[in-house]
Coordinates of C-alpha atoms in Angstrom, one line a residue:
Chain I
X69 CA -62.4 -16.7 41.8
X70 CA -59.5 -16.9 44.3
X71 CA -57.3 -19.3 41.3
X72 CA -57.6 -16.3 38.7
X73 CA -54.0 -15.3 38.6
X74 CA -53.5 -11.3 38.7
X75 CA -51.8 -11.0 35.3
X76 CA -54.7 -12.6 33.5
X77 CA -57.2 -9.8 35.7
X78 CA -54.8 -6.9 34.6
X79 CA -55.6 -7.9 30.5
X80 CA -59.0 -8.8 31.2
X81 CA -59.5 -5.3 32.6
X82 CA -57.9 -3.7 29.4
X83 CA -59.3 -5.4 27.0
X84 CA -62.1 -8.0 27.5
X85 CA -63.7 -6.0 30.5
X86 CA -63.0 -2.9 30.0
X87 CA -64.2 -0.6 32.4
X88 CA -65.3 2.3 30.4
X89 CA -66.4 0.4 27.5
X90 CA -68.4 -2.8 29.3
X91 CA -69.2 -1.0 32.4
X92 CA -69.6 2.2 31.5
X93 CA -67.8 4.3 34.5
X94 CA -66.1 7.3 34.1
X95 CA -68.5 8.4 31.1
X96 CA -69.0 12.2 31.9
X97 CA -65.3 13.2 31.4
X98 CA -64.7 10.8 29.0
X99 CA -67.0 12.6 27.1
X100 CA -66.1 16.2 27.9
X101 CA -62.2 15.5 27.9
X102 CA -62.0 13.7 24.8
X103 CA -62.0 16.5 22.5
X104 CA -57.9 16.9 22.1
X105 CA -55.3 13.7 22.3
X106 CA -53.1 16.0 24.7
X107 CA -55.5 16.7 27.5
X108 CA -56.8 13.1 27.0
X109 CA -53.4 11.4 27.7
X110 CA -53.1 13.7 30.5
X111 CA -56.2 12.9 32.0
X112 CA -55.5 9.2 31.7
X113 CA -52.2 9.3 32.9
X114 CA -53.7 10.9 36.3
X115 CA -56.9 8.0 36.4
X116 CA -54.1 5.2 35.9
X117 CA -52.4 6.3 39.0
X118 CA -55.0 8.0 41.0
X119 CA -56.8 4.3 40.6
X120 CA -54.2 1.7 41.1
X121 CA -53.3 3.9 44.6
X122 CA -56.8 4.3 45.7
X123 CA -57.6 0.3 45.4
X124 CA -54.8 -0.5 47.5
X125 CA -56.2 1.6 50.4
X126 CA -59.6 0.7 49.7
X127 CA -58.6 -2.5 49.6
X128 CA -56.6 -2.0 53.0
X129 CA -59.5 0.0 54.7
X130 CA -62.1 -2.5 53.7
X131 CA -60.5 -5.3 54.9
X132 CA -58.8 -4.6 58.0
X133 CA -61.0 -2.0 59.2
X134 CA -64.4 -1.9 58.2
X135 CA -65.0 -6.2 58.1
X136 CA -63.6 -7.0 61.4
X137 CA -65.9 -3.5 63.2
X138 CA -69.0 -4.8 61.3
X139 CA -68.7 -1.8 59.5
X140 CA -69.5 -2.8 55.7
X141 CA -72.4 -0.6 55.1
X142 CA -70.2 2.4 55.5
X143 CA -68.3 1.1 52.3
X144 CA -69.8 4.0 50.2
X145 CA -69.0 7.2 52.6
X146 CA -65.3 5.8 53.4
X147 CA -64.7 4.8 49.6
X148 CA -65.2 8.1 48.8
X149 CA -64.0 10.0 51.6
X150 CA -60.5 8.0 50.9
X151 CA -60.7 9.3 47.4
X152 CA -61.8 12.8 47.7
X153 CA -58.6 12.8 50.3
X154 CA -56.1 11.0 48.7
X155 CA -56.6 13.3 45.2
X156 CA -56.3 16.0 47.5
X157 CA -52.8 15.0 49.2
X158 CA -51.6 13.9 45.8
X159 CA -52.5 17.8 44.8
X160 CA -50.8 19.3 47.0
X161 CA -47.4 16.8 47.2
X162 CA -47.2 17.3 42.8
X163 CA -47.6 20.8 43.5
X164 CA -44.8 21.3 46.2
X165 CA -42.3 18.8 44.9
X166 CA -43.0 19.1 41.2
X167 CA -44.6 21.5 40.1
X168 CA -44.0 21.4 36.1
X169 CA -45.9 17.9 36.8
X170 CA -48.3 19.7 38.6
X171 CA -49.3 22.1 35.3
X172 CA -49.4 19.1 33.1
X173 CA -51.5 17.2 35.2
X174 CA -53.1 19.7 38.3
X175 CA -56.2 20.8 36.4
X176 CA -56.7 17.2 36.0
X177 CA -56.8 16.0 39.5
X178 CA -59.6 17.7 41.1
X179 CA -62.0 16.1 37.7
X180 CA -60.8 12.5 39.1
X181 CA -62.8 12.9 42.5
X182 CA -66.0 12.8 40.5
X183 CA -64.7 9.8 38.0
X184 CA -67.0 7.2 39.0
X185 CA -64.3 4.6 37.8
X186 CA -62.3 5.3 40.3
X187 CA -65.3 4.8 42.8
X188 CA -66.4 1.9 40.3
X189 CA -62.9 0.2 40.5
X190 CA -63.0 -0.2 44.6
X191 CA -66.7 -1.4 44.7
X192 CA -66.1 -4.1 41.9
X193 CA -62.9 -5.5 43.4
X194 CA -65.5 -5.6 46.6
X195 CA -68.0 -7.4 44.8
X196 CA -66.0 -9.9 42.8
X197 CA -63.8 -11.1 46.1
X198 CA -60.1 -10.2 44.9
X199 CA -57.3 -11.0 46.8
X200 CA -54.7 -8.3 47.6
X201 CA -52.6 -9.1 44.4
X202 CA -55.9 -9.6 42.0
X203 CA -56.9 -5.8 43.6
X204 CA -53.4 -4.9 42.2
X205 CA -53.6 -6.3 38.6
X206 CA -57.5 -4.6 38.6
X207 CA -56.6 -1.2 39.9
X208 CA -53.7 -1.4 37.5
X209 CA -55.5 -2.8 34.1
X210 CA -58.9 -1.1 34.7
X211 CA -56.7 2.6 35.1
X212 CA -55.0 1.5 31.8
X213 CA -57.8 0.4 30.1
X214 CA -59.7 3.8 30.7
X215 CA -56.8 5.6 29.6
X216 CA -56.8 3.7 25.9
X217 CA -60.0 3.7 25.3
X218 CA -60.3 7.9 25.8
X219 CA -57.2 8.5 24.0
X220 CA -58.7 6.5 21.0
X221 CA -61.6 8.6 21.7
X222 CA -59.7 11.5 21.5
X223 CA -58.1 10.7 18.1
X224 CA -60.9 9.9 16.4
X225 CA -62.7 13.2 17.4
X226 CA -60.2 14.7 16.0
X227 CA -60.9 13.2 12.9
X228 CA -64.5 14.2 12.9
X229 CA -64.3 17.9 12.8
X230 CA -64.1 17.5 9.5
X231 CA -66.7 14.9 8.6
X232 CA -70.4 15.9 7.8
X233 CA -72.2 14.7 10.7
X234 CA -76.2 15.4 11.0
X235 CA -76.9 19.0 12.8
X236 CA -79.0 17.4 15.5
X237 CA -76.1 14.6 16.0
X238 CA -73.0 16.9 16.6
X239 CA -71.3 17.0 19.3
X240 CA -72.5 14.5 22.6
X241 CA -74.7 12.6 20.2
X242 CA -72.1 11.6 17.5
X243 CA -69.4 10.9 20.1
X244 CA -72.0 8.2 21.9
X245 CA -72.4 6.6 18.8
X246 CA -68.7 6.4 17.7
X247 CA -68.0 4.5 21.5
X248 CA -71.0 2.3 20.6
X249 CA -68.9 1.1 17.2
X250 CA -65.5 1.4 19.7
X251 CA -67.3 -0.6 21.7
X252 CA -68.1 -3.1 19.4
X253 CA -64.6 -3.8 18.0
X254 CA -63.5 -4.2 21.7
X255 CA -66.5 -6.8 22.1
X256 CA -64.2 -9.0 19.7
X257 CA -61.1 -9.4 22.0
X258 CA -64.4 -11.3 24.2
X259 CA -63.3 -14.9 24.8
X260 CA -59.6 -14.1 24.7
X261 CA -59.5 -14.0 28.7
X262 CA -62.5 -13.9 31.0
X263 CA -63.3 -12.6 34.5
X264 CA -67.0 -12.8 36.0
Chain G
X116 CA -86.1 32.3 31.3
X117 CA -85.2 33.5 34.9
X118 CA -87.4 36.4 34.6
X119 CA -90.3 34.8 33.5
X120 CA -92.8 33.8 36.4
X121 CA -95.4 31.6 36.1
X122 CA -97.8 31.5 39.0
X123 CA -97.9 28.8 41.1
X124 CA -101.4 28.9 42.2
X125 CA -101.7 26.5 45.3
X126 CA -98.5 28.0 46.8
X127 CA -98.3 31.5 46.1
X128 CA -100.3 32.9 48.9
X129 CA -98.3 30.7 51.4
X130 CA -95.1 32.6 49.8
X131 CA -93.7 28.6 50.3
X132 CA -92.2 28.6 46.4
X133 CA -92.4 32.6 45.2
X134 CA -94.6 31.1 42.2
X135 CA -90.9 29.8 40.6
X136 CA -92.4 26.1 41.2
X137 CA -93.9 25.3 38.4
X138 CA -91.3 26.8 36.6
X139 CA -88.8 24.7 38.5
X140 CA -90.3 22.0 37.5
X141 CA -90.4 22.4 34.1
X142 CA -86.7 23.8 33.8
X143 CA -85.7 20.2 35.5
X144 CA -87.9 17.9 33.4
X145 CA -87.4 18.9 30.1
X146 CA -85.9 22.8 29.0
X147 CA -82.5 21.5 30.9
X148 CA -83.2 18.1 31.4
X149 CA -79.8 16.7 33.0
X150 CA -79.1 13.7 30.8
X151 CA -80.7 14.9 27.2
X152 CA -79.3 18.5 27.2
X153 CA -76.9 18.7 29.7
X154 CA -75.5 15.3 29.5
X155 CA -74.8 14.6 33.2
X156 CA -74.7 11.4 34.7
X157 CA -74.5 8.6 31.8
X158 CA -72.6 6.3 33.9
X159 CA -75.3 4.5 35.5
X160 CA -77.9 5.8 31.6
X161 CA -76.2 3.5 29.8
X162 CA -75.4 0.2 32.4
X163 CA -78.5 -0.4 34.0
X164 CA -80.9 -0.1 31.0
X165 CA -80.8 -2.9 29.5
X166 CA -83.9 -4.1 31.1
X167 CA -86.8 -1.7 31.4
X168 CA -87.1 -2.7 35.1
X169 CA -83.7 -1.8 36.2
X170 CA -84.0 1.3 34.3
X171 CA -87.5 1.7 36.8
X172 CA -86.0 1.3 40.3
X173 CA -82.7 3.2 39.1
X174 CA -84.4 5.7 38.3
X175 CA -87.0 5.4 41.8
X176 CA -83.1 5.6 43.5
X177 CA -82.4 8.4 41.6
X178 CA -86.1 11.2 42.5
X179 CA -85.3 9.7 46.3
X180 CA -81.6 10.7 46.3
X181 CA -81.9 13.9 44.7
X182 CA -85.0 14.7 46.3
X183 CA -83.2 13.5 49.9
X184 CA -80.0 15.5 49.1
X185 CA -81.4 18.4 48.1
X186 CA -83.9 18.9 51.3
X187 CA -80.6 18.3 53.6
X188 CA -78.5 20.5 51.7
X189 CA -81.0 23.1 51.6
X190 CA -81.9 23.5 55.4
X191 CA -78.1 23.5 56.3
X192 CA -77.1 26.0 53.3
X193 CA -76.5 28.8 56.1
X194 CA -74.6 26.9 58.4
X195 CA -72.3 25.1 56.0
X196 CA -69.3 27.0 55.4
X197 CA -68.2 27.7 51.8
X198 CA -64.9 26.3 52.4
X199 CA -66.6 22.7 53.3
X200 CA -69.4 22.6 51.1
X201 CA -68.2 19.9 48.8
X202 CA -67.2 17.4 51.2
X203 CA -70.6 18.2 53.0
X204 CA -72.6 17.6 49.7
X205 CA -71.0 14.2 49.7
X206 CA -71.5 13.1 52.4
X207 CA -75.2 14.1 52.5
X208 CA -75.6 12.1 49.8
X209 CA -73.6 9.1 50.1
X210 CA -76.1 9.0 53.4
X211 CA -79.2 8.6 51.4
X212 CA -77.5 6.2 49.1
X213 CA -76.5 4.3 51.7
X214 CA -80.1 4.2 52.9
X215 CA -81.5 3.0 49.0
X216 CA -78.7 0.2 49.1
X217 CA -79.7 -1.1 52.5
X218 CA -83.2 -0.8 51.4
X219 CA -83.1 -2.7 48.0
X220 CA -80.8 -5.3 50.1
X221 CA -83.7 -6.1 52.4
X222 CA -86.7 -6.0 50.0
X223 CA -85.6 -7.2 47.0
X224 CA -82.4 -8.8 46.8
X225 CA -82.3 -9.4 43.7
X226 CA -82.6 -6.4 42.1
X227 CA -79.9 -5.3 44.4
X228 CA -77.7 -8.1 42.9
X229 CA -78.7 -7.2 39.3
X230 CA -78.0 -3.6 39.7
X231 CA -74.4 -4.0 41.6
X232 CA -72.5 -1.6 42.2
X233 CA -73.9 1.1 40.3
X234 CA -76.5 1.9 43.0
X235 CA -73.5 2.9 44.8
X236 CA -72.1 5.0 41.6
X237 CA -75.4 7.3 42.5
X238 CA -72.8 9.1 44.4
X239 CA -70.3 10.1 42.1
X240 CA -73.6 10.8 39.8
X241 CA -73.4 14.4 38.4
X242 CA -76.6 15.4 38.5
X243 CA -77.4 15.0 42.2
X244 CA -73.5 17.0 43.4
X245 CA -75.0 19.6 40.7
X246 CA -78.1 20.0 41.5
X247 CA -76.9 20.8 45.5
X248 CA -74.1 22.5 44.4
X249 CA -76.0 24.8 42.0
X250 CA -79.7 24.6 43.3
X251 CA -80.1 23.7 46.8
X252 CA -77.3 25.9 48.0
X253 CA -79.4 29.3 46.8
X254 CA -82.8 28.4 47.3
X255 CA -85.2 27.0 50.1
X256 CA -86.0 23.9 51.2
X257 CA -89.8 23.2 49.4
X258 CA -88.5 24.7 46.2
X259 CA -85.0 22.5 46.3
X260 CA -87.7 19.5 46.7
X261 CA -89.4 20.5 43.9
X262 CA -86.4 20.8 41.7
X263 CA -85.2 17.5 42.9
X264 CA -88.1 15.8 41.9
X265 CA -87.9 17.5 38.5
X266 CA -84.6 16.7 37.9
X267 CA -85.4 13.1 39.1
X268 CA -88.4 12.6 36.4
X269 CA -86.2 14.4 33.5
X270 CA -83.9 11.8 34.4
X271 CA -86.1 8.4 35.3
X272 CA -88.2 9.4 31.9
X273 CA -84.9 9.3 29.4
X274 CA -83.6 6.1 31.3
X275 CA -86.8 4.3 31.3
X276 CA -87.6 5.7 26.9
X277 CA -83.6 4.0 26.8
X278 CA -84.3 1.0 28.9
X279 CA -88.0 0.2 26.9
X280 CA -86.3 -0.1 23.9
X281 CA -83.3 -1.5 24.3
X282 CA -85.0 -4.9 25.9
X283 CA -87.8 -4.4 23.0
X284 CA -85.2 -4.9 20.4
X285 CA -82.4 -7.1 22.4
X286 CA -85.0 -9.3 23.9
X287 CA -88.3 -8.7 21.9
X288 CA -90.0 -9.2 25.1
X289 CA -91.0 -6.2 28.2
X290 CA -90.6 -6.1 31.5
X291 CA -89.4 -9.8 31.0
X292 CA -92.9 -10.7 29.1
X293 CA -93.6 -12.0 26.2
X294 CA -95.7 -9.4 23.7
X295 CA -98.4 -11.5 21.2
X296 CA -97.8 -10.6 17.7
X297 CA -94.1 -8.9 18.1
X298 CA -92.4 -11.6 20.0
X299 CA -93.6 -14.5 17.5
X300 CA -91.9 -12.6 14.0
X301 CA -89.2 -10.2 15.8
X302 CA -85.5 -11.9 16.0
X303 CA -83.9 -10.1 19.2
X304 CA -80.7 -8.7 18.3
X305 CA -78.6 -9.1 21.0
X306 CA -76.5 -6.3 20.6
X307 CA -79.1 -3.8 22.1
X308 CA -78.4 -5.4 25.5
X309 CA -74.8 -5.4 25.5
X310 CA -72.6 -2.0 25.8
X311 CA -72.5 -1.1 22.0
X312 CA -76.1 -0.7 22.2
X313 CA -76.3 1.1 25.1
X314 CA -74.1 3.5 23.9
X315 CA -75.6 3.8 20.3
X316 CA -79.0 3.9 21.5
X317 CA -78.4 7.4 23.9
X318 CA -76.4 8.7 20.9
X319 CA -79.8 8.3 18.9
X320 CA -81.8 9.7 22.0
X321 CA -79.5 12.7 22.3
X322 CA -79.5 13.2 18.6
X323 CA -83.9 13.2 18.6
X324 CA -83.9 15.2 21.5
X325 CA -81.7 17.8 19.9
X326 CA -83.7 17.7 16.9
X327 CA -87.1 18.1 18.8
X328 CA -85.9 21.5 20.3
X329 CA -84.1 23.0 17.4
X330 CA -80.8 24.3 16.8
X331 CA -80.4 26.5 19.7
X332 CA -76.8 29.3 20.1
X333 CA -74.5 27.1 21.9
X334 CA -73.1 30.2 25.0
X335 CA -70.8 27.8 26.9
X336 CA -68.6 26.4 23.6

């Protein structure tokens, strides 16, 4: 795994692996957030960074701290104790310093504690072995590639509301079945690069 | 439905469940079951069902961590202050995920392997934080149990309905053998077990499910 250079991780994680669309993570508020193209950039924009930052220090922790004190088992509890606190401290540093960005994206940061891509992200980079500059290229494609596919969500939802779709399908049900066909146009950039 | 009671005949005159278990349970499992009606927790719905065993022992992890999470959350509901609660829910039940994972990585390996890191993704599952966040903290210890286990079943049932057909048709085969007649004539269309399926198949299941209870007014659109 180690000769995998971290560009060729960043695409795979947009396109070929794409971590909502392959992996399924971060379903719930890719389903309740996709309803407008605003609120869905908005919401990506905050995973993108919320997720590149939080691999680095999961990466950091993992490595330096919780290997070397025998200490793996904990992985769970700290990954998500490092989350819950770094959305937190990112909360309240937008809202001092900035706080127009803190309207566009505060109602949005909070939602990221329960993404489970973000929690997804750290254990996969654990799984698969990357080095500190793979991590990078992960964190960084896997955020971006979450953020495409919800926006293209988003747009096509907006599309729908005028479509007949079946009483019993509308909603939750239709929108499954449109990411199952999204889905399946993403399965054809499979080949193009590969990771695990 | 609040104010209906059915009677819960083997606990009323203990006064353990106020005769609201039954009811409990049937609110859980089916009326508001968390992944057909109220859509809560697909994540780990849709990866680990492409084999009707995973779906099995995720949905085992799932009854033991809700049930687990629940108990705990319930006993310390009047010593947790409000301010804390969240952080406290989590780390309740990243403790009895933690305690699955280790189990699953000393008894069977490689189930542990197969299901990666989504045992760990119980965690940021939103029906176990909701059901402590909006059961557990109001109600007593045996009925939280009770609604865990519902809320478990509801779940394990849909996954394991999603994971028997999605190997059926990707694989033609079940629980990883062959069937007689249907294996010999049935082509497997691969596309069940890879994500489009996954995510087509729920749509259907969501769609049926919707169907079977009738169109119903919509309050929180």
């Amino acid at each position: 795994m180690t000769e995998t250079s971290a560009w060729v991780i960043f695409i795979a994680a947009i396109f070929t692996n794409n971590i909502l669309l392959t992996n399924f993570l971060g379903m719930c508020s890719f389903i309740a957030c996709s309803g407008q193209i605003k609120t869905s950039l908005g919401l990506g924009t905050a995973v993108i960074f919320v997720m590149i930052m939080t691999t680095i220090i999961n990466y950091v922790i993992y490595h330096f701290v919780l290997v070397p004190l025998g200490l793996v088992h904990l992985q769970f509890i700290v990954f998500i104790a490092v989350i819950a606190a770094f959305v937190q401290l990112v909360e309240m540093f937008v809202e001092r310093f900035s706080p127009k960005l803190y309207f566009a994206l505060g109602i949005f940061l909070p939602l990221i504690t329960v993404n489970c891509a973000i929690l997804g992200a750290s254990l996969f980079m654990i799984i698969r072995n990357y080095s500190f500059m793979q991590s990078i290229g992960f964190g960084l494609g896997a955020g971006i590639g979450w953020a495409v596919a919800i926006v293209l969500l988003a747009g096509l939802r907006q599309k729908m509301r005028y479509s007949h779709v079946p009483k019993c399908f509308e909603g939750v049900a239709i929108a499954m079945v449109v990411t199952g066909v999204l889905a399946m146009t993403f399965m054809g950039f499979a080949g193009m690069v590969t990771i695990q | 439905m609040a104010d209906k009671q059915i009677a819960c005949a083997t606990c009323q005159p203990k006064g353990l469940c106020g005769g609201k278990g039954l009811l409990t349970l049937k609110e859980g499992a089916w009326t508001n079951n968390p992944l057909s009606i109220q859509v809560l927790g697909i994540c780990s719905a849709l990866a680990v069902t492409n084999r009707l065993e995973n779906s099995l022992v995720m949905g085992a992890a799932l009854i033991f961590v809700c049930v687990g999470s629940n108990l705990l959350v319930s006993l310390l509901r009047k010593r947790t202050p409000h301010r804390i609660r969240m952080i406290a829910e989590v780390a309740i039940i990243a403790t009895f995920v933690i305690l699955f994972d280790q189990f699953l990585k000393a008894f069977y390996w490689d189930m542990s392997k197969q299901l990666g890191p989504y045992v760990g993704l119980i965690i940021t599952n939103c029906i176990v934080m909701g059901r402590a966040e909006a059961f557990a903290l109001q109600n007593p210890p045996i009925l939280s149990i009770v609604d865990g286990i519902a809320n478990g079943i509801g779940y394990a049932v849909i996954l394991a309905i999603i994971g028997f057909f999605r190997e059926l048709l990707g694989t033609g085969e079940i629980l990883g053998r062959t069937i007689p007649v249907f294996s010999e004539w049935y082509t497997p269309n691969q596309l069940m077990i890879l994500a489009p399926g996954a995510f087509v198949a729920l749509g259907i299941v969501i769609g049926i499910f919707n169907a079977i209870k009738g169109p119903e007014p919509e309050e929180n659109k």
